[in-house]
Coordinates of C-alpha atoms in Angstrom, one line a residue:
M160 CA 178.0 203.2 186.7
L161 CA 179.7 201.9 189.8
A162 CA 182.8 204.1 188.8
L163 CA 180.5 207.2 188.3
G164 CA 178.9 206.5 191.7
L165 CA 182.2 206.2 193.2
L166 CA 183.5 209.5 191.5
A167 CA 180.1 211.5 192.7
G168 CA 180.7 210.3 196.0
L169 CA 184.3 211.6 196.1
S170 CA 183.3 214.8 194.7
V171 CA 180.8 215.4 197.6
L172 CA 183.3 213.8 200.1
S173 CA 185.9 216.5 199.3
L174 CA 183.7 219.2 199.4
L175 CA 182.8 218.3 202.8
T176 CA 186.2 217.8 203.7
Y177 CA 187.6 220.9 202.5
G178 CA 184.4 223.0 203.6
Y179 CA 185.1 225.9 201.4
L180 CA 182.5 225.3 198.6
S181 CA 179.2 226.9 199.5
W182 CA 176.3 228.5 197.6
D183 CA 177.0 231.8 198.9
S184 CA 180.5 231.6 197.7
L185 CA 179.6 230.4 194.0
R186 CA 177.1 233.7 194.2
L187 CA 180.1 236.1 194.4
G188 CA 180.6 238.2 191.3
P189 CA 183.7 239.4 190.0
G190 CA 183.3 242.7 191.8
Q191 CA 183.1 241.3 195.0
K192 CA 186.4 239.3 194.9
E193 CA 188.6 241.9 196.5
A194 CA 187.1 240.7 199.7
T195 CA 189.1 237.5 199.4
R196 CA 192.3 239.4 197.8
S197 CA 195.0 239.1 200.6
G198 CA 196.8 242.2 201.7
L199 CA 200.0 243.4 199.9
G200 CA 202.2 242.1 202.5
E201 CA 205.8 243.3 202.9
G202 CA 208.3 241.1 201.0
P203 CA 211.4 239.2 202.5
G204 CA 213.3 242.0 204.3
A205 CA 211.4 244.8 203.0
G206 CA 212.3 248.4 204.1
D207 CA 216.2 247.3 204.2
P208 CA 218.6 249.0 202.0
G209 CA 219.0 246.7 198.9
S210 CA 216.5 244.3 199.9
Q211 CA 214.6 244.2 196.7
P212 CA 215.1 240.8 195.2
H213 CA 216.5 240.1 191.9
I214 CA 213.5 238.5 190.0
V215 CA 214.2 236.1 187.0
F216 CA 211.1 234.7 185.1
I217 CA 211.6 232.0 182.8
L218 CA 208.8 231.1 180.3
A219 CA 208.9 227.8 178.3
D220 CA 207.2 227.6 175.2
D221 CA 205.1 224.5 174.5
Q222 CA 206.4 222.4 177.3
G223 CA 203.9 219.8 178.3
F224 CA 202.6 219.0 181.8
R225 CA 204.3 215.3 181.6
D226 CA 207.6 216.9 180.0
V227 CA 209.8 217.3 183.1
G228 CA 211.6 214.8 184.9
Y229 CA 209.6 214.9 188.3
H230 CA 206.2 214.4 186.2
G231 CA 207.6 210.9 185.2
S232 CA 208.9 212.0 181.6
E233 CA 211.5 210.1 179.9
I234 CA 213.3 213.2 178.9
R235 CA 215.9 213.9 181.5
T236 CA 215.7 217.3 183.0
P237 CA 218.0 217.2 185.9
T238 CA 218.3 221.2 186.4
L239 CA 214.5 221.6 186.4
D240 CA 214.1 218.7 188.6
K241 CA 216.8 219.9 191.1
L242 CA 215.7 223.6 191.3
A243 CA 211.9 222.6 191.8
A244 CA 213.1 220.2 194.6
E245 CA 214.8 222.7 196.3
G246 CA 212.1 225.2 195.9
V247 CA 208.3 225.0 195.9
K248 CA 206.5 222.9 192.8
L249 CA 203.3 224.5 191.9
E250 CA 201.1 221.5 191.4
N251 CA 197.6 223.6 190.8
Y252 CA 199.0 226.1 188.6
Y253 CA 197.2 227.3 185.4
V254 CA 198.2 229.5 182.3
Q255 CA 196.3 230.1 179.1
P256 CA 196.0 227.5 176.2
M257 CA 198.0 229.5 173.8
C258 CA 201.2 231.9 173.6
T259 CA 199.7 235.4 173.3
P260 CA 197.0 235.0 175.9
S261 CA 199.4 233.8 178.6
R262 CA 202.0 236.3 177.8
S263 CA 199.4 239.3 178.0
Q264 CA 198.0 238.1 181.5
F265 CA 201.6 237.7 182.9
I266 CA 202.5 240.9 182.0
T267 CA 199.4 243.0 183.0
G268 CA 197.6 241.0 185.6
K269 CA 194.6 240.9 183.7
Y270 CA 192.1 238.1 182.1
Q271 CA 192.1 238.1 178.5
I272 CA 188.4 239.5 178.5
H273 CA 189.7 242.4 180.0
T274 CA 192.5 243.6 177.2
G275 CA 190.5 242.6 174.1
L276 CA 192.9 239.6 173.4
Q277 CA 190.3 236.9 174.2
H278 CA 190.3 235.2 170.8
S279 CA 193.2 233.3 169.3
I280 CA 196.8 234.9 169.2
I281 CA 198.2 237.9 167.7
R282 CA 198.9 237.2 164.1
P283 CA 202.4 238.6 162.1
T284 CA 200.4 240.7 159.6
Q285 CA 197.5 242.0 162.2
P286 CA 197.8 245.6 163.0
N287 CA 197.2 244.5 166.8
C288 CA 199.2 244.4 170.1
L289 CA 198.8 244.6 173.9
P290 CA 196.7 247.5 174.4
L291 CA 198.8 250.7 175.0
D292 CA 196.7 251.8 178.0
N293 CA 197.3 248.7 180.1
V294 CA 200.5 249.2 182.5
T295 CA 202.9 246.5 182.3
L296 CA 204.9 244.4 185.1
P297 CA 208.4 245.9 183.9
Q298 CA 206.8 249.6 183.8
K299 CA 205.9 249.0 187.7
L300 CA 209.3 247.5 188.5
K301 CA 211.0 250.6 186.8
E302 CA 209.2 252.9 189.1
V303 CA 211.0 251.3 192.1
G304 CA 214.3 251.2 190.7
Y305 CA 214.6 248.0 189.1
S306 CA 216.6 247.5 185.6
T307 CA 214.5 245.6 183.3
H308 CA 215.7 243.2 180.6
M309 CA 213.7 240.8 178.1
V310 CA 215.6 238.0 176.2
G311 CA 213.5 235.9 173.8
K312 CA 209.9 235.6 172.2
W313 CA 207.8 238.6 172.7
H314 CA 204.7 237.8 170.7
L315 CA 202.3 240.9 172.1
G316 CA 202.3 242.6 168.8
F317 CA 204.7 245.1 166.9
Y318 CA 202.6 246.9 164.2
R319 CA 203.4 250.2 165.5
R320 CA 206.7 251.4 167.3
E321 CA 204.7 252.2 170.9
C322 CA 204.0 248.4 170.8
M323 CA 207.6 247.3 171.0
P324 CA 209.1 245.7 174.1
T325 CA 211.4 248.6 174.8
Q326 CA 208.1 250.9 174.8
R327 CA 206.3 248.6 177.3
G328 CA 209.0 249.0 180.2
F329 CA 211.9 247.0 179.3
D330 CA 215.4 248.9 179.2
T331 CA 216.7 246.3 176.5
F332 CA 215.3 243.6 174.3
F333 CA 216.9 241.0 172.5
G334 CA 214.9 238.2 170.7
S335 CA 211.9 237.5 168.3
L336 CA 208.6 239.6 167.9
L337 CA 206.8 236.9 166.4
G338 CA 205.2 233.5 167.8
S339 CA 207.7 231.2 165.9
G340 CA 210.5 231.1 163.5
D341 CA 213.6 229.0 162.3
Y342 CA 216.0 228.6 165.6
Y343 CA 219.0 229.1 163.3
T344 CA 218.1 231.5 160.8
H345 CA 215.4 233.5 162.4
F346 CA 213.4 233.7 159.6
K347 CA 209.5 233.0 159.6
C348 CA 207.0 232.8 156.7
D349 CA 203.4 233.6 157.9
S350 CA 202.1 232.5 154.4
P351 CA 203.5 231.9 151.0
G352 CA 205.7 234.8 149.9
I353 CA 205.0 236.6 153.2
C354 CA 208.4 235.9 154.7
G355 CA 211.0 237.9 156.7
Y356 CA 213.8 238.1 159.5
D357 CA 212.9 238.1 163.1
L358 CA 215.9 238.9 165.4
Y359 CA 215.9 242.2 167.2
E360 CA 218.2 244.0 169.6
N361 CA 216.1 246.8 171.2
D362 CA 214.2 248.3 168.1
N363 CA 216.5 247.3 165.3
A364 CA 217.2 244.1 163.3
A365 CA 219.9 242.3 165.1
W366 CA 221.8 241.4 162.0
D367 CA 225.3 241.4 163.6
H368 CA 223.8 238.5 165.9
D369 CA 222.9 236.4 162.9
N370 CA 225.9 233.8 163.5
G371 CA 223.6 230.6 162.9
I372 CA 223.5 230.0 166.7
Y373 CA 220.9 227.9 168.0
S374 CA 218.3 230.3 170.0
T375 CA 218.1 228.6 173.2
Q376 CA 222.0 229.0 173.4
M377 CA 222.1 232.4 172.0
Y378 CA 219.5 233.8 174.4
T379 CA 221.6 232.3 177.1
Q380 CA 224.7 233.8 176.2
K381 CA 222.7 237.0 176.3
V382 CA 221.7 236.7 179.8
Q383 CA 225.1 235.8 180.9
Q384 CA 226.2 239.1 179.2
I385 CA 223.4 241.1 180.8
L386 CA 224.2 239.8 184.3
A387 CA 227.9 240.3 184.0
S388 CA 227.6 244.0 183.2
H389 CA 224.9 244.5 185.8
N390 CA 225.8 245.9 189.1
P391 CA 224.0 242.9 191.7
R392 CA 223.5 245.6 194.5
K393 CA 220.7 247.1 192.1
P394 CA 217.6 245.2 191.5
I395 CA 217.2 243.5 188.2
F396 CA 214.3 242.0 186.3
L397 CA 215.0 239.3 183.9
Y398 CA 212.2 237.9 181.7
I399 CA 213.6 235.0 179.6
A400 CA 210.9 233.9 177.0
Y401 CA 212.7 230.6 175.6
Q402 CA 211.4 229.7 172.1
A403 CA 212.0 226.2 172.8
V404 CA 210.3 223.9 173.1
H405 CA 207.8 225.4 170.3
S406 CA 207.9 224.1 166.7
P407 CA 209.9 223.9 164.1
L408 CA 211.4 220.9 165.9
Q409 CA 215.2 221.7 165.7
A410 CA 218.0 220.9 168.1
P411 CA 221.9 220.5 168.0
G412 CA 222.9 217.2 167.2
K413 CA 224.5 216.4 170.8
Y414 CA 221.5 216.5 172.4
F415 CA 220.0 213.7 170.4
E416 CA 222.6 211.4 172.2
H417 CA 220.4 209.9 174.9
Y418 CA 217.0 209.7 172.7
R419 CA 217.9 207.5 169.6
S420 CA 215.8 204.9 171.0
I421 CA 212.6 207.0 170.8
N422 CA 211.0 205.6 167.6
N423 CA 208.7 208.8 166.8
I424 CA 210.7 211.2 165.3
N425 CA 208.8 214.4 166.5
R426 CA 209.1 213.2 170.1
R427 CA 212.9 212.4 169.5
R428 CA 213.4 216.0 168.3
Y429 CA 211.3 217.5 171.2
A430 CA 213.3 215.6 173.8
A431 CA 216.5 216.8 172.2
M432 CA 215.2 220.5 172.4
L433 CA 214.0 220.0 175.9
A434 CA 217.6 218.5 176.9
C435 CA 219.2 221.6 175.5
L436 CA 216.6 224.0 177.4
D437 CA 217.4 222.4 180.8
E438 CA 221.1 222.9 180.2
A439 CA 220.6 226.6 179.4
I440 CA 218.5 227.0 182.7
N441 CA 221.6 225.5 184.5
N442 CA 224.1 227.8 182.7
V443 CA 221.7 230.7 183.7
T444 CA 221.5 229.4 187.5
L445 CA 225.3 229.3 187.3
A446 CA 225.6 232.8 186.2
L447 CA 223.5 234.2 188.9
K448 CA 225.7 232.3 191.5
K449 CA 229.0 233.5 189.4
Y450 CA 227.9 237.3 189.6
G451 CA 226.5 237.8 192.8
Y452 CA 222.8 237.6 192.4
Y453 CA 221.6 234.3 193.7
E454 CA 221.3 234.8 197.4
N455 CA 218.9 237.5 197.0
S456 CA 217.0 236.1 193.6
I457 CA 213.5 234.6 193.0
I458 CA 213.6 232.4 190.0
I459 CA 210.0 231.4 188.4
Y460 CA 209.8 228.5 185.9
S461 CA 206.6 228.3 183.9
S462 CA 205.5 226.9 180.4
D463 CA 203.0 229.1 178.8
N464 CA 200.4 226.5 177.9
G465 CA 200.3 222.7 177.4
G466 CA 202.2 220.6 175.0
Q467 CA 201.3 219.8 171.4
P468 CA 201.3 216.0 170.8
M469 CA 201.6 216.4 167.3
A470 CA 204.5 218.2 167.7
G471 CA 206.1 216.1 170.1
G472 CA 204.8 217.2 173.7
S473 CA 202.9 215.1 176.2
N474 CA 200.4 216.2 178.8
W475 CA 199.6 212.7 180.2
P476 CA 197.7 211.7 182.0
L477 CA 195.9 214.9 181.5
R478 CA 193.2 215.5 178.8
G479 CA 193.6 217.7 175.7
S480 CA 196.3 219.7 174.4
K481 CA 197.7 223.2 173.5
G482 CA 195.0 225.2 172.2
T483 CA 192.2 223.6 174.3
Y484 CA 190.6 224.5 177.8
W485 CA 191.1 220.7 178.8
E486 CA 193.4 220.6 181.7
G487 CA 195.9 219.4 179.2
G488 CA 195.9 222.8 177.7
I489 CA 196.0 225.1 180.6
R490 CA 197.5 223.2 183.6
A491 CA 201.2 223.9 183.5
V492 CA 204.8 223.1 184.8
G493 CA 205.6 225.4 187.0
F494 CA 208.1 226.2 190.4
V495 CA 209.6 229.0 192.2
H496 CA 213.1 228.4 193.4
S497 CA 214.8 231.1 195.7
P498 CA 217.0 231.3 199.0
L499 CA 214.2 233.7 200.1
L500 CA 211.4 230.9 200.5
K501 CA 210.4 229.8 204.0
N502 CA 209.1 226.4 203.1
K503 CA 211.8 225.1 200.6
G504 CA 211.5 221.8 199.1
S505 CA 207.8 221.8 199.5
V506 CA 204.7 221.4 197.2
C507 CA 202.1 223.9 196.6
K508 CA 198.6 222.5 195.9
E509 CA 196.7 225.8 196.3
L510 CA 195.0 227.6 193.0
V511 CA 197.6 229.7 191.4
H512 CA 197.3 231.5 187.9
I513 CA 199.6 233.3 185.6
T514 CA 197.8 236.6 186.3
D515 CA 199.0 236.4 190.1
W516 CA 202.7 237.0 189.0
F517 CA 202.2 240.7 188.5
P518 CA 200.8 241.7 191.8
T519 CA 203.2 239.3 193.8
L520 CA 206.3 240.5 192.0
I521 CA 205.3 243.9 192.2
T522 CA 204.7 243.7 196.2
L523 CA 208.0 242.0 196.6
A524 CA 209.8 244.4 194.7
E525 CA 208.1 247.2 197.3
G526 CA 206.2 248.7 194.5
Q527 CA 202.8 250.1 194.7
I528 CA 199.7 249.0 192.7
D529 CA 197.4 251.8 191.6
E530 CA 194.0 251.8 192.9
D531 CA 192.4 252.3 189.6
I532 CA 193.9 249.1 188.1
Q533 CA 191.3 246.5 188.1
L534 CA 193.7 243.4 188.6
D535 CA 192.5 239.6 188.1
G536 CA 195.5 238.5 189.9
Y537 CA 196.4 238.1 193.6
D538 CA 199.6 238.5 195.6
I539 CA 200.2 234.5 196.4
W540 CA 203.6 235.1 197.8
E541 CA 202.6 233.9 201.2
T542 CA 200.7 230.7 199.7
I543 CA 204.0 229.9 198.1
S544 CA 206.6 230.6 200.6
E545 CA 204.8 229.7 203.7
G546 CA 202.1 227.3 202.6
R547 CA 199.2 229.5 203.4
R548 CA 195.8 229.3 201.7
S549 CA 195.6 230.9 198.3
P550 CA 193.6 233.9 198.1
R551 CA 192.3 232.7 194.7
V552 CA 189.0 230.6 194.5
D553 CA 188.2 231.1 190.9
I554 CA 190.0 231.4 187.6
L555 CA 188.0 232.6 184.5
H556 CA 189.9 230.2 181.7
N557 CA 188.4 232.5 179.0
I558 CA 185.3 233.5 177.3
D559 CA 185.7 233.8 173.5
P560 CA 182.4 235.3 171.7
I561 CA 184.1 234.8 168.2
Y562 CA 185.4 231.3 168.2
T563 CA 183.6 228.8 166.1
K564 CA 180.3 228.5 167.7
A565 CA 179.1 224.9 168.7
K566 CA 176.2 223.8 166.3
N567 CA 174.2 222.4 169.1
G568 CA 174.6 225.2 171.8
S569 CA 171.8 227.2 172.9
W570 CA 170.4 229.3 175.7
E571 CA 167.9 226.4 176.3
A572 CA 170.8 224.1 177.0
G573 CA 172.3 226.9 179.3
Y574 CA 169.1 227.0 181.5
G575 CA 168.3 230.5 180.0
I576 CA 171.4 231.9 181.8
W577 CA 174.2 231.2 179.1
N578 CA 174.4 230.5 175.3
T579 CA 176.5 227.3 175.5
A580 CA 177.6 227.6 171.8
I581 CA 180.0 230.2 173.1
Q582 CA 183.5 228.7 173.8
S583 CA 184.0 229.4 177.6
A584 CA 185.5 227.6 180.7
I585 CA 185.7 228.5 184.3
R586 CA 186.9 227.0 187.6
V587 CA 185.3 227.8 190.9
N588 CA 187.2 226.0 193.8
H589 CA 186.9 222.2 192.8
W590 CA 184.4 222.5 190.2
K591 CA 185.1 223.4 186.3
L592 CA 182.6 224.2 183.7
L593 CA 183.3 224.2 180.1
T594 CA 180.6 225.2 177.1
G595 CA 180.6 225.5 173.4
N596 CA 183.6 223.7 171.6
P597 CA 186.7 223.3 174.2
G598 CA 188.9 221.9 171.7
Y599 CA 190.5 218.5 170.9
S600 CA 189.6 216.4 173.8
D601 CA 191.6 213.1 173.4
W602 CA 194.2 211.5 176.0
V603 CA 197.4 210.8 174.6
P604 CA 199.6 208.3 176.6
P605 CA 203.1 207.8 176.1
Q606 CA 202.6 205.0 174.2
A607 CA 201.1 207.0 171.5
F608 CA 204.6 207.9 170.7
S609 CA 206.0 204.5 169.8
N610 CA 205.3 202.4 166.9
A611 CA 204.3 199.7 169.4
G612 CA 201.0 200.8 170.9
P613 CA 198.6 202.7 168.7
N614 CA 195.7 200.7 169.9
R615 CA 196.0 202.1 173.4
W616 CA 195.7 205.5 171.9
H617 CA 192.6 204.8 170.0
N618 CA 191.0 203.6 173.1
E619 CA 191.7 206.9 174.7
R620 CA 189.7 208.6 172.1
V621 CA 186.3 210.3 173.2
S622 CA 183.0 209.3 171.5
W623 CA 181.1 212.5 171.6
S624 CA 177.6 212.7 173.0
A625 CA 175.5 214.2 170.4
G626 CA 174.7 217.8 171.0
K627 CA 176.8 218.0 174.1
T628 CA 177.6 221.6 175.1
V629 CA 178.1 221.8 178.6
W630 CA 180.5 219.7 180.7
L631 CA 181.0 219.8 184.5
F632 CA 184.3 218.3 186.5
N633 CA 185.3 218.1 190.1
I634 CA 188.8 218.8 189.3
T635 CA 190.0 217.8 192.7
A636 CA 188.6 214.5 192.5
D637 CA 188.9 214.1 188.8
P638 CA 191.9 215.7 187.5
Y639 CA 191.9 214.0 184.3
E640 CA 188.4 214.9 183.5
R641 CA 187.1 211.4 182.8
V642 CA 183.8 211.7 184.3
D643 CA 181.2 214.6 183.2
L644 CA 178.8 215.4 186.3
S645 CA 176.6 218.0 184.5
A646 CA 173.8 215.8 184.7
R647 CA 174.3 215.0 188.1
Y648 CA 174.6 218.5 189.6
P649 CA 172.7 220.8 187.6
D650 CA 172.4 223.5 190.2
V651 CA 176.1 223.7 190.3
V652 CA 176.2 224.1 186.7
K653 CA 173.5 226.9 186.7
Q654 CA 175.7 228.6 189.5
L655 CA 179.0 228.6 187.2
L656 CA 176.9 229.8 184.1
R657 CA 175.7 232.7 186.3
R658 CA 179.3 233.3 187.3
L659 CA 180.3 233.3 183.7
S660 CA 177.6 235.7 182.8
Q661 CA 178.7 238.1 185.6
F662 CA 182.3 238.2 184.2
N663 CA 180.9 238.5 180.5
K664 CA 179.6 242.0 181.7
T665 CA 183.1 243.1 182.4
A666 CA 184.5 242.0 179.0
V667 CA 185.9 244.5 176.5
P668 CA 185.4 244.2 172.9
V669 CA 187.6 241.5 171.1
R670 CA 190.6 243.2 169.2
Y671 CA 191.3 240.8 166.1
P672 CA 191.4 242.9 163.0
P673 CA 191.9 241.6 159.6
K674 CA 195.3 241.4 158.1
D675 CA 197.4 244.6 156.9
P676 CA 199.3 244.2 153.7
R677 CA 201.6 246.9 154.7
S678 CA 202.9 244.4 157.1
N679 CA 204.8 242.3 154.3
P680 CA 208.5 242.2 155.2
K681 CA 209.4 242.9 151.7
L682 CA 208.0 246.4 152.4
N683 CA 210.2 246.9 155.6
G684 CA 214.1 245.9 154.3
G685 CA 213.0 241.8 154.7
V686 CA 212.3 242.3 158.3
W687 CA 209.3 241.9 160.4
G688 CA 208.9 245.1 162.3
P689 CA 206.5 248.1 162.8
W690 CA 204.8 249.1 159.9
F691 CA 202.0 251.4 161.2
K692 CA 203.4 255.1 160.8
E693 CA 201.8 257.8 163.1
D694 CA 202.5 260.5 160.3
E695 CA 200.7 258.6 157.7
K696 CA 197.7 258.6 160.1
K697 CA 197.8 262.5 160.9
K698 CA 198.2 262.9 157.1
K699 CA 195.1 261.1 156.3
S700 CA 193.3 263.0 159.0
D701 CA 194.5 266.1 157.8
K702 CA 193.1 265.3 154.4
S703 CA 189.9 264.1 155.7
K704 CA 189.6 267.3 157.6
G705 CA 190.6 269.5 154.7
S706 CA 188.0 267.9 152.5
N707 CA 185.1 268.3 154.9
K708 CA 186.1 272.0 155.1
Q709 CA 185.9 272.3 151.4
K710 CA 182.4 270.5 151.5
K711 CA 181.2 273.1 154.1
N712 CA 182.4 276.1 152.1
K713 CA 180.8 274.7 148.9
N714 CA 177.7 274.1 150.8
K715 CA 177.7 277.7 152.1
D716 CA 178.4 279.2 148.6
K717 CA 175.2 277.3 147.6

């Protein structure tokens, strides 16, 4: 009780101290957010010939919040530590809890509820992809003269040729289309008997590159080749989406050298994979310097979601893991490194979300954002570079109407404002609200990865209160989500539920189609790739039109 009282006091005190949470601010609807959006200011050196910066966005896969040296990890990441220390560390930075959602929000600047991808991920056998009517970041950068290249994991759908990276704004693409696969053979089985090859160069299977090279190193070599062949006087956008450190847990033998003392085999393999990734990013940075890009470059590093403890990742001291809306699933490692930053060597604790990169990078590139594009991201360059306040005051983490409903959720539990059986999460200033089934909610301390301390892990497990479907936390005072304040502040709960309801009114229908048997790689030369043919669709529609005409003629004769 004493701890609860102290934390509640801290909650109120922090609100008074910061002074920017008011009932009026809580009543703002999604349609009113433009008032707080910062103007699209000029980027560094804007207007000067050749002033457009080179943009390098590096996305790691499943890297846990703790799994970087400067967050206290036992895994050595000297490159990441150095780049972050010389740049700006983002310590209030959020992504989505899974692969596809984070990637879709990065490339469109829109929440999942506004693209129809609010449920789960895009599966290999689903006829689904990022909706074609969404303008992408590389498309906008191409408009202002950028050369655009993607290396690594796509995971935004490929059932039609129009869904491929080269059709969504990238001049070149080298990498995988699926969410995971073997790091050496590049094969992936979605289910027994449904297996195929998944390494592409542009729109074709890259059989010529299948030399058994570990994907982290292979992707880095490709980046080096792109930088070596491009003119550094012309702006380039490089999106490097590494497969690491996603399962399967594989790494070249030499990277295990420093981690043989780690008893947990998954953690040991994960550590080796991260060590290899750190070295790869060092090699990318050296290439930027060698070929004349570095001085006019912006390097952004981000994980796509939290770590998966069962696969070696650690989010300690945050709660939860990948696939959940607890902080361990959505609070990410992130930093910006650039000679163009004004406040180098600083820490940004302002609220930043992965959707913010879309408007921020287009503005830095001296591009234009169409008025009819309803973005959920904000231009946060001045927040990062100059230490100004973030224009962002809230984040809709998600509303997933088809996720498994919480058995005890109801409209009554949501004060008649919201059905708490629905999985959702929202952040407004200091407050975070979760409803429905937020997912695996344990804290997994470092001791859990050794053979010595399983008891500590068991002590961190949560005993659920019967029928609970609403949680409220003051994340500023309680970033580890240990004290639920929903019973103490029902008025705050109601305000956040209303905000959820307002967002939900703007949601588009969920896109999550059943699997298509035509997706089987056996029907496509053993390769995962586009299977939906536009000609087939036209033939079917022509046949249906023809049969309809015949029916009409018969009716006339009758």
